[in-house]
Amino acid sequence: MTYASDLTHLVLVFEDNRLIGPLYGQFDQHLALIEQKLGVDATARGNQVTIRGSHEAASRARDVLEALYGRLQAGQNITSADVDGAIRMALAVGDQLPLPAIEASSRLQLAAISTRRKTVIARNPAQDAYIRAMDRSTLVFGLGPAGTGKTYLAVAHAAALLERGEVARLVLSRPAVEAGERLGFLPGDMREKIDPYLRPLYDALYDMMPPERVERALASGAIEIAPLAFMRGRTLANAAVILDEAQNTTSMQMKMFLTRLGDGSKMIVTGDPSQIDLPAGQVSGLVEASRILTDTPGVVQVRFTHEDVVRHELVARIVKAYDDDSRERLAARKDKA
């Protein structure tokens, strides 16, 4: 791929004509999205795209197209969501990696997780930082609203570690009691009682690994999916350990879980501090741990916001509306006090 440039426009030439259709999108919808989000004019003629705009905007549009073209060359498919993710990364490339001891990048480089079945690529700076943190840190907290990919990326990372032989097993856990429900009131045996709570972990696993391999690993114990209560008294060595929905842990449960960490293991803790289902007045173990461990070496916390939601864009607006309402009610209570 070659391009010539000046201060006002860039001309990109893509050498593989077979990739032009997927790159531009149906009816050039990918180019239209780049124009809309970055404020440039992108004109396509065959395998050549001319981008006009400010120097900064045109450079970002170039980075987006080059990144997407590279993914197509690697045999990956791209969707409008992938284009939107690449645009988000380009807009935030200056602070792409807001984590200590992680190198900055002057060009658009998207962190990725690869398993035999699928490659997952970061769609925004928070996801990029989260993936890089999981690569480098022993204990990672992913904090933020639903739809930001916290659990999905954690399971993808753990599955990749298992495939590469870097850990011997995966241990995936959730609190088994949520939103006022108790296991004793649910029908069925213990597995039937807890499976509904753990379903998101199963779904992510099956997306990352062939179903038959997941079943074999579950049968052999190489993958264990269990309620948090089953972790008591254990030491988890040479394992990738994930605690999901951690906002619903008590202080004692969180301390118990974190102290299960054994040699050669990694832990990832995910949760949304704004969606706590514990009884009124009970402190969330996730909120407490994130405060206590803020400056602890080896621990990294990545915080997601409504801007990092990668589901339908309406979900991001819903999350923001609820966040705004919570802040307003908190401010009103402070004023009354």
Tab-separated table of C-alpha atoms in Angstrom, residues 35-307:
chain	number	residue	atom	x	y	z
A	35	GLU	CA	-16.391	10.827	7.035
A	36	GLN	CA	-19.117	11.382	9.642
A	37	LYS	CA	-17.032	10.601	12.726
A	38	LEU	CA	-13.751	12.232	11.691
A	39	GLY	CA	-15.016	15.211	9.710
A	40	VAL	CA	-13.227	14.379	6.462
A	41	ASP	CA	-14.224	13.854	2.856
A	42	ALA	CA	-13.307	10.381	1.556
A	43	THR	CA	-13.680	9.833	-2.176
A	44	ALA	CA	-13.132	6.347	-3.578
A	45	ARG	CA	-12.193	5.537	-7.154
A	46	GLY	CA	-11.315	1.904	-7.677
A	47	ASN	CA	-8.586	0.922	-5.254
A	48	GLN	CA	-7.696	4.553	-4.523
A	49	VAL	CA	-9.148	6.714	-1.746
A	50	THR	CA	-8.593	10.463	-1.530
A	51	ILE	CA	-9.076	11.914	1.948
A	52	ARG	CA	-9.510	15.650	2.376
A	53	GLY	CA	-9.669	17.506	5.662
A	54	SER	CA	-7.460	18.969	8.324
A	55	HIS	CA	-4.034	17.397	8.653
A	56	GLU	CA	-4.970	15.744	11.940
A	57	ALA	CA	-8.344	14.419	10.773
A	58	ALA	CA	-6.958	13.131	7.481
A	59	SER	CA	-4.124	11.356	9.302
A	60	ARG	CA	-6.623	9.682	11.611
A	61	ALA	CA	-8.748	8.560	8.671
A	62	ARG	CA	-5.632	7.112	7.038
A	63	ASP	CA	-4.758	5.231	10.223
A	64	VAL	CA	-8.274	3.796	10.399
A	65	LEU	CA	-8.238	2.594	6.790
A	66	GLU	CA	-4.749	1.145	7.114
A	67	ALA	CA	-5.703	-0.733	10.288
A	68	LEU	CA	-8.856	-2.123	8.682
A	69	TYR	CA	-7.003	-3.074	5.510
A	70	GLY	CA	-4.400	-4.891	7.596
A	71	ARG	CA	-7.133	-6.909	9.290
A	72	LEU	CA	-8.590	-7.881	5.915
A	73	GLN	CA	-5.135	-8.924	4.712
A	74	ALA	CA	-4.888	-11.168	7.774
A	75	GLY	CA	-8.089	-12.922	6.704
A	76	GLN	CA	-10.405	-11.275	9.216
A	77	ASN	CA	-13.834	-9.864	8.460
A	78	ILE	CA	-14.788	-6.323	9.427
A	79	THR	CA	-18.180	-4.883	10.293
A	80	SER	CA	-19.491	-1.391	10.932
A	81	ALA	CA	-18.838	-2.002	14.641
A	82	ASP	CA	-15.180	-2.732	13.824
A	83	VAL	CA	-14.956	0.476	11.816
A	84	ASP	CA	-16.479	2.440	14.691
A	85	GLY	CA	-13.989	0.831	17.083
A	86	ALA	CA	-11.036	1.740	14.873
A	87	ILE	CA	-12.310	5.324	14.701
A	88	ARG	CA	-12.569	5.499	18.502
A	89	MET	CA	-8.992	4.274	18.778
A	90	ALA	CA	-7.788	6.840	16.245
A	91	LEU	CA	-9.501	9.669	18.116
A	92	ALA	CA	-7.804	8.648	21.364
A	93	VAL	CA	-4.456	7.466	20.045
A	94	GLY	CA	-2.576	10.078	22.084
A	95	ASP	CA	-3.756	8.543	25.364
A	96	GLN	CA	-4.330	5.071	23.998
A	97	LEU	CA	-2.569	3.362	26.882
A	98	PRO	CA	-3.271	5.211	30.150
A	99	LEU	CA	-1.448	2.607	32.229
A	100	PRO	CA	1.940	2.700	33.945
A	101	ALA	CA	4.804	0.648	32.485
A	102	ILE	CA	3.031	0.147	29.164
A	103	GLU	CA	4.584	1.715	26.132
A	104	ALA	CA	2.723	4.430	24.233
A	105	SER	CA	2.058	4.170	20.518
A	106	SER	CA	2.192	7.004	18.005
A	107	ARG	CA	0.192	5.057	15.412
A	108	LEU	CA	-3.053	3.154	15.558
A	109	GLN	CA	-2.175	-0.267	16.961
A	110	LEU	CA	-5.060	-2.305	18.328
A	111	ALA	CA	-4.446	-4.831	21.080
A	112	ALA	CA	-5.895	-8.249	20.262
A	113	ILE	CA	-6.599	-11.647	21.781
A	114	SER	CA	-6.304	-14.686	19.500
A	115	THR	CA	-7.603	-18.193	20.030
A	116	ARG	CA	-7.821	-20.979	17.471
A	117	ARG	CA	-11.431	-20.132	16.840
A	118	LYS	CA	-11.489	-16.340	16.954
A	119	THR	CA	-9.462	-13.141	17.157
A	120	VAL	CA	-10.908	-10.338	19.275
A	121	ILE	CA	-9.559	-6.842	18.646
A	122	ALA	CA	-9.963	-3.842	20.953
A	123	ARG	CA	-12.687	-1.433	19.893
A	124	ASN	CA	-11.793	1.521	22.113
A	125	PRO	CA	-8.931	2.782	24.284
A	126	ALA	CA	-10.343	1.224	27.459
A	127	GLN	CA	-10.510	-2.211	25.844
A	128	ASP	CA	-7.021	-1.707	24.462
A	129	ALA	CA	-5.668	-0.867	27.926
A	130	TYR	CA	-7.604	-3.779	29.449
A	131	ILE	CA	-6.147	-6.339	27.034
A	132	ARG	CA	-2.611	-5.024	27.520
A	133	ALA	CA	-3.059	-4.990	31.287
A	134	MET	CA	-4.172	-8.636	31.265
A	135	ASP	CA	-1.076	-9.511	29.243
A	136	ARG	CA	1.271	-7.891	31.741
A	137	SER	CA	-0.310	-7.904	35.203
A	138	THR	CA	-1.029	-10.597	37.787
A	139	LEU	CA	-4.288	-9.047	39.039
A	140	VAL	CA	-6.537	-6.878	36.865
A	141	PHE	CA	-9.814	-5.184	37.798
A	142	GLY	CA	-12.221	-4.328	34.970
A	143	LEU	CA	-14.766	-1.838	36.329
A	144	GLY	CA	-17.672	-0.321	34.440
A	145	PRO	CA	-21.145	-0.702	32.944
A	146	ALA	CA	-22.625	-3.599	31.027
A	147	GLY	CA	-21.835	-3.848	27.336
A	148	THR	CA	-18.201	-2.737	27.565
A	149	GLY	CA	-16.745	-6.224	27.011
A	150	LYS	CA	-15.240	-6.719	30.472
A	151	THR	CA	-16.319	-10.350	30.909
A	152	TYR	CA	-16.023	-11.331	27.262
A	153	LEU	CA	-12.446	-10.092	26.956
A	154	ALA	CA	-11.471	-11.668	30.282
A	155	VAL	CA	-12.747	-15.081	29.169
A	156	ALA	CA	-11.083	-14.653	25.769
A	157	HIS	CA	-7.760	-13.875	27.445
A	158	ALA	CA	-8.083	-16.850	29.795
A	159	ALA	CA	-8.965	-19.180	26.909
A	160	ALA	CA	-5.905	-17.964	24.971
A	161	LEU	CA	-3.660	-18.639	27.980
A	162	LEU	CA	-5.043	-22.174	28.239
A	163	GLU	CA	-4.549	-22.857	24.532
A	164	ARG	CA	-0.957	-21.627	24.658
A	165	GLY	CA	-0.215	-23.786	27.684
A	166	GLU	CA	0.634	-20.788	29.877
A	167	VAL	CA	-1.844	-22.026	32.493
A	168	ALA	CA	-3.085	-25.540	33.232
A	169	ARG	CA	-6.703	-24.616	33.874
A	170	LEU	CA	-9.362	-21.914	33.942
A	171	VAL	CA	-11.463	-21.141	36.992
A	172	LEU	CA	-14.467	-18.923	36.268
A	173	SER	CA	-16.670	-17.775	39.117
A	174	ARG	CA	-19.608	-15.534	39.979
A	175	PRO	CA	-21.546	-14.789	43.151
A	176	ALA	CA	-24.477	-17.236	43.062
A	177	VAL	CA	-27.018	-14.941	44.713
A	178	GLU	CA	-28.131	-11.819	42.874
A	179	ALA	CA	-31.035	-9.364	42.898
A	180	GLY	CA	-32.534	-10.859	46.066
A	181	GLU	CA	-32.813	-14.428	44.732
A	182	ARG	CA	-31.546	-17.385	46.751
A	183	LEU	CA	-30.481	-20.764	45.409
A	184	GLY	CA	-32.747	-22.668	47.784
A	185	PHE	CA	-35.831	-21.208	46.141
A	186	LEU	CA	-34.765	-22.223	42.625
A	187	PRO	CA	-35.815	-25.581	41.122
A	188	GLY	CA	-33.435	-28.440	40.287
A	189	ASP	CA	-30.156	-29.816	41.597
A	190	MET	CA	-27.130	-27.668	42.442
A	191	ARG	CA	-25.842	-27.450	38.848
A	192	GLU	CA	-29.305	-26.552	37.547
A	193	LYS	CA	-29.585	-23.906	40.250
A	194	ILE	CA	-26.270	-22.189	39.495
A	195	ASP	CA	-26.060	-22.550	35.692
A	196	PRO	CA	-28.344	-19.553	34.954
A	197	TYR	CA	-25.983	-17.296	36.939
A	198	LEU	CA	-22.944	-18.598	35.065
A	199	ARG	CA	-24.471	-18.613	31.574
A	200	PRO	CA	-22.539	-15.531	30.317
A	201	LEU	CA	-19.276	-17.309	31.123
A	202	TYR	CA	-20.344	-20.398	29.202
A	203	ASP	CA	-21.419	-18.264	26.227
A	204	ALA	CA	-18.061	-16.492	26.046
A	205	LEU	CA	-16.173	-19.788	26.313
A	206	TYR	CA	-18.103	-21.391	23.459
A	207	ASP	CA	-17.416	-18.327	21.342
A	208	MET	CA	-13.666	-18.663	21.908
A	209	MET	CA	-13.186	-22.439	21.783
A	210	PRO	CA	-14.758	-25.335	19.819
A	211	PRO	CA	-17.743	-26.724	21.767
A	212	GLU	CA	-16.310	-30.237	21.915
A	213	ARG	CA	-13.091	-28.936	23.460
A	214	VAL	CA	-14.998	-26.916	26.043
A	215	GLU	CA	-17.003	-30.011	26.996
A	216	ARG	CA	-13.857	-32.127	27.326
A	217	ALA	CA	-12.166	-29.449	29.438
A	218	LEU	CA	-15.223	-29.132	31.685
A	219	ALA	CA	-15.332	-32.910	32.122
A	220	SER	CA	-11.599	-33.144	32.913
A	221	GLY	CA	-11.560	-30.147	35.238
A	222	ALA	CA	-9.273	-28.073	32.985
A	223	ILE	CA	-12.138	-25.576	32.931
A	224	GLU	CA	-14.086	-25.092	36.139
A	225	ILE	CA	-17.133	-22.860	36.400
A	226	ALA	CA	-18.391	-22.536	39.953
A	227	PRO	CA	-20.113	-20.180	42.394
A	228	LEU	CA	-17.857	-18.000	44.498
A	229	ALA	CA	-18.695	-19.993	47.649
A	230	PHE	CA	-16.861	-22.988	46.156
A	231	MET	CA	-13.557	-21.071	46.249
A	232	ARG	CA	-13.201	-21.073	50.043
A	233	GLY	CA	-10.189	-22.950	51.396
A	234	ARG	CA	-8.508	-23.443	48.021
A	235	THR	CA	-5.204	-22.284	46.543
A	236	LEU	CA	-5.438	-21.772	42.779
A	237	ALA	CA	-2.011	-22.347	41.225
A	238	ASN	CA	-1.072	-22.276	37.525
A	239	ALA	CA	-4.552	-21.059	36.633
A	240	ALA	CA	-6.355	-18.168	34.995
A	241	VAL	CA	-9.023	-17.148	37.502
A	242	ILE	CA	-11.941	-14.841	36.699
A	243	LEU	CA	-14.473	-13.405	39.131
A	244	ASP	CA	-17.428	-11.878	37.282
A	245	GLU	CA	-20.212	-9.661	38.698
A	246	ALA	CA	-17.870	-8.910	41.586
A	247	GLN	CA	-19.912	-5.895	42.703
A	248	ASN	CA	-22.178	-8.424	44.450
A	249	THR	CA	-19.457	-9.816	46.684
A	250	THR	CA	-19.181	-8.857	50.333
A	251	SER	CA	-15.914	-7.551	51.762
A	252	MET	CA	-15.188	-10.957	53.298
A	253	GLN	CA	-15.930	-12.817	50.052
A	254	MET	CA	-13.676	-10.540	48.023
A	255	LYS	CA	-10.776	-10.892	50.441
A	256	MET	CA	-11.290	-14.670	50.430
A	257	PHE	CA	-11.244	-14.765	46.629
A	258	LEU	CA	-8.179	-12.554	46.156
A	259	THR	CA	-6.178	-14.611	48.637
A	260	ARG	CA	-6.765	-17.796	46.587
A	261	LEU	CA	-4.073	-16.614	44.157
A	262	GLY	CA	-1.310	-19.218	43.801
A	263	ASP	CA	2.000	-19.547	41.949
A	264	GLY	CA	1.828	-19.101	38.179
A	265	SER	CA	-1.728	-17.780	38.278
A	266	LYS	CA	-3.483	-14.674	37.020
A	267	MET	CA	-6.699	-13.132	38.307
A	268	ILE	CA	-9.210	-10.917	36.540
A	269	VAL	CA	-12.041	-9.325	38.524
A	270	THR	CA	-14.925	-7.683	36.669
A	271	GLY	CA	-17.979	-5.798	37.848
A	272	ASP	CA	-20.154	-2.719	37.666
A	273	PRO	CA	-20.067	-0.663	40.901
A	274	SER	CA	-23.312	1.063	39.875
A	275	GLN	CA	-25.288	-2.222	39.821
A	276	ILE	CA	-24.867	-3.554	43.355
A	277	ASP	CA	-27.594	-6.015	44.459
A	278	LEU	CA	-26.382	-6.495	48.029
A	279	PRO	CA	-28.714	-5.677	50.948
A	280	ALA	CA	-28.912	-1.989	51.804
A	281	GLY	CA	-26.008	-0.806	53.923
A	282	GLN	CA	-23.694	-3.690	52.991
A	283	VAL	CA	-20.397	-2.619	51.438
A	284	SER	CA	-19.507	-4.114	48.056
A	285	GLY	CA	-16.282	-6.111	48.142
A	286	LEU	CA	-15.443	-4.808	44.675
A	287	VAL	CA	-15.757	-1.160	45.688
A	288	GLU	CA	-13.708	-1.748	48.822
A	289	ALA	CA	-10.985	-3.740	47.034
A	290	SER	CA	-10.617	-1.170	44.262
A	291	ARG	CA	-10.033	1.479	46.929
A	292	ILE	CA	-7.663	-0.529	49.109
A	293	LEU	CA	-5.549	-1.882	46.227
A	294	THR	CA	-5.256	1.351	44.238
A	295	ASP	CA	-1.479	1.703	44.682
A	296	THR	CA	-0.582	-1.964	45.118
A	297	PRO	CA	2.229	-3.119	42.757
A	298	GLY	CA	1.099	-5.865	40.396
A	299	VAL	CA	-2.530	-4.709	40.468
A	300	VAL	CA	-4.015	-2.708	37.575
A	301	GLN	CA	-7.508	-1.213	37.480
A	302	VAL	CA	-9.113	-0.368	34.140
A	303	ARG	CA	-12.266	1.737	34.308
A	304	PHE	CA	-14.881	1.726	31.551
A	305	THR	CA	-17.602	4.355	31.023
A	306	HIS	CA	-20.745	4.615	28.911
A	307	GLU	CA	-18.523	5.847	26.067
